[in-house]
Amino acid sequence: MTRPVWGIPIVFLLFSCVPAENRRRAAAGIFGGSTAQARPAQADGLAGEGAELVFPDTVRRVLSRALIPGDLSRQVMGAAAEGPQFILDLLACLEGDPYLRRLVDKGHALPEGYEPEDLVELTGGKSYRISRRGLMLRRSAADALENMAAAVRAEGAVLTAASSYRSYQYQVEVYARTVASDGQEEADRVSARPGYSQHQTGLVLDFGPIDNSFAATPGGRWMRDNAARFGWSLSFPDGYETVTGYVWESWHYRYVGPELAAFIDTYFEGIQQYALQFIHEWENTP
Ligand SMILES: [Zn+2]
């Protein structure tokens, strides 16, 4: 069955409003191949049939390379085929700071020696507590934390920042300590190898208490229901150990920005790992 050519002319008009690099990738995503190849296809798409199936095919290929499970893939395919909203939402996620969307997991390390340049120390201030001095986050995450904590506070709960940026060297020590006390296998379930920790991005915060009793606290419940509005996303949800590589960590949130947080919730059932795998493949599929 052939779908109607949904909004492709509209999408191309909107492309003129986004930076060239993202436009190139999105165009390549819609029409396959490089922009050079995309141009004739664009003409075909506007002129008649033929191009409308290329975009869903690209999404299908990326979903498959990103190892997104069947049911979820079908939902994303449905959304992508329905209209231009999916591609527009995806484009919004591809804007700006690439570290917000960077896949950092057991198979994907940060660049060697990566150290964020805009770390600031968390002060707590009026809105949230800090469990110790010296906690650092990148500026964007620290500002977003401030806004979110004020909203939590207004509803009568108080968040505690308990662990944040960890340098490569610090992760060397944490990982070695966990291996020494619990053995290699257990260490890999609960701790990241150096270079592979989301904490090294400077965009991740562990809220206290750092155990799953956090989920039942007023702050923990509030975070579960509202964090995405402020750009924060739960990294390791309950029941997804085989997907994320980590046991449930109800306290570990990553700042991904409001656009990506909404994308994760809207299209990937709130599972950050799936959305990041999808975006990683989208940006790296030739
Ligand atoms: Zn953590």
PDB file of N, CA and C and ligand atoms in Angstrom, residues 166 199 204 206 249 251-252, ligand 1:
ATOM      1  N   ARG A 166      31.924  13.364  37.435  1.00  0.00           N
ATOM      2  CA  ARG A 166      33.079  12.565  37.863  1.00  0.00           C
ATOM      3  C   ARG A 166      34.110  12.591  36.747  1.00  0.00           C
ATOM      4  N   HIS A 199      28.321  10.060  34.068  1.00  0.00           N
ATOM      5  CA  HIS A 199      28.700  11.126  35.007  1.00  0.00           C
ATOM      6  C   HIS A 199      29.835  11.996  34.464  1.00  0.00           C
ATOM      7  N   VAL A 204      24.926  14.788  34.534  1.00  0.00           N
ATOM      8  CA  VAL A 204      24.193  13.772  35.294  1.00  0.00           C
ATOM      9  C   VAL A 204      24.233  14.078  36.786  1.00  0.00           C
ATOM     10  N   ASP A 206      23.015  12.383  40.575  1.00  0.00           N
ATOM     11  CA  ASP A 206      22.408  11.386  41.457  1.00  0.00           C
ATOM     12  C   ASP A 206      21.767  12.154  42.603  1.00  0.00           C
ATOM     13  N   GLU A 249      18.264   2.408  38.666  1.00  0.00           N
ATOM     14  CA  GLU A 249      18.809   3.490  39.496  1.00  0.00           C
ATOM     15  C   GLU A 249      17.807   4.641  39.481  1.00  0.00           C
ATOM     16  N   TRP A 251      17.560   7.105  41.152  1.00  0.00           N
ATOM     17  CA  TRP A 251      18.142   8.389  41.578  1.00  0.00           C
ATOM     18  C   TRP A 251      19.002   9.054  40.516  1.00  0.00           C
ATOM     19  N   HIS A 252      19.285   8.350  39.415  1.00  0.00           N
ATOM     20  CA  HIS A 252      20.273   8.829  38.434  1.00  0.00           C
ATOM     21  C   HIS A 252      19.559   9.467  37.233  1.00  0.00           C
TER      22      HIS A 252
HETATM   23 ZN    ZN B   1      24.659   7.978  38.895  1.00  0.00          ZN
END
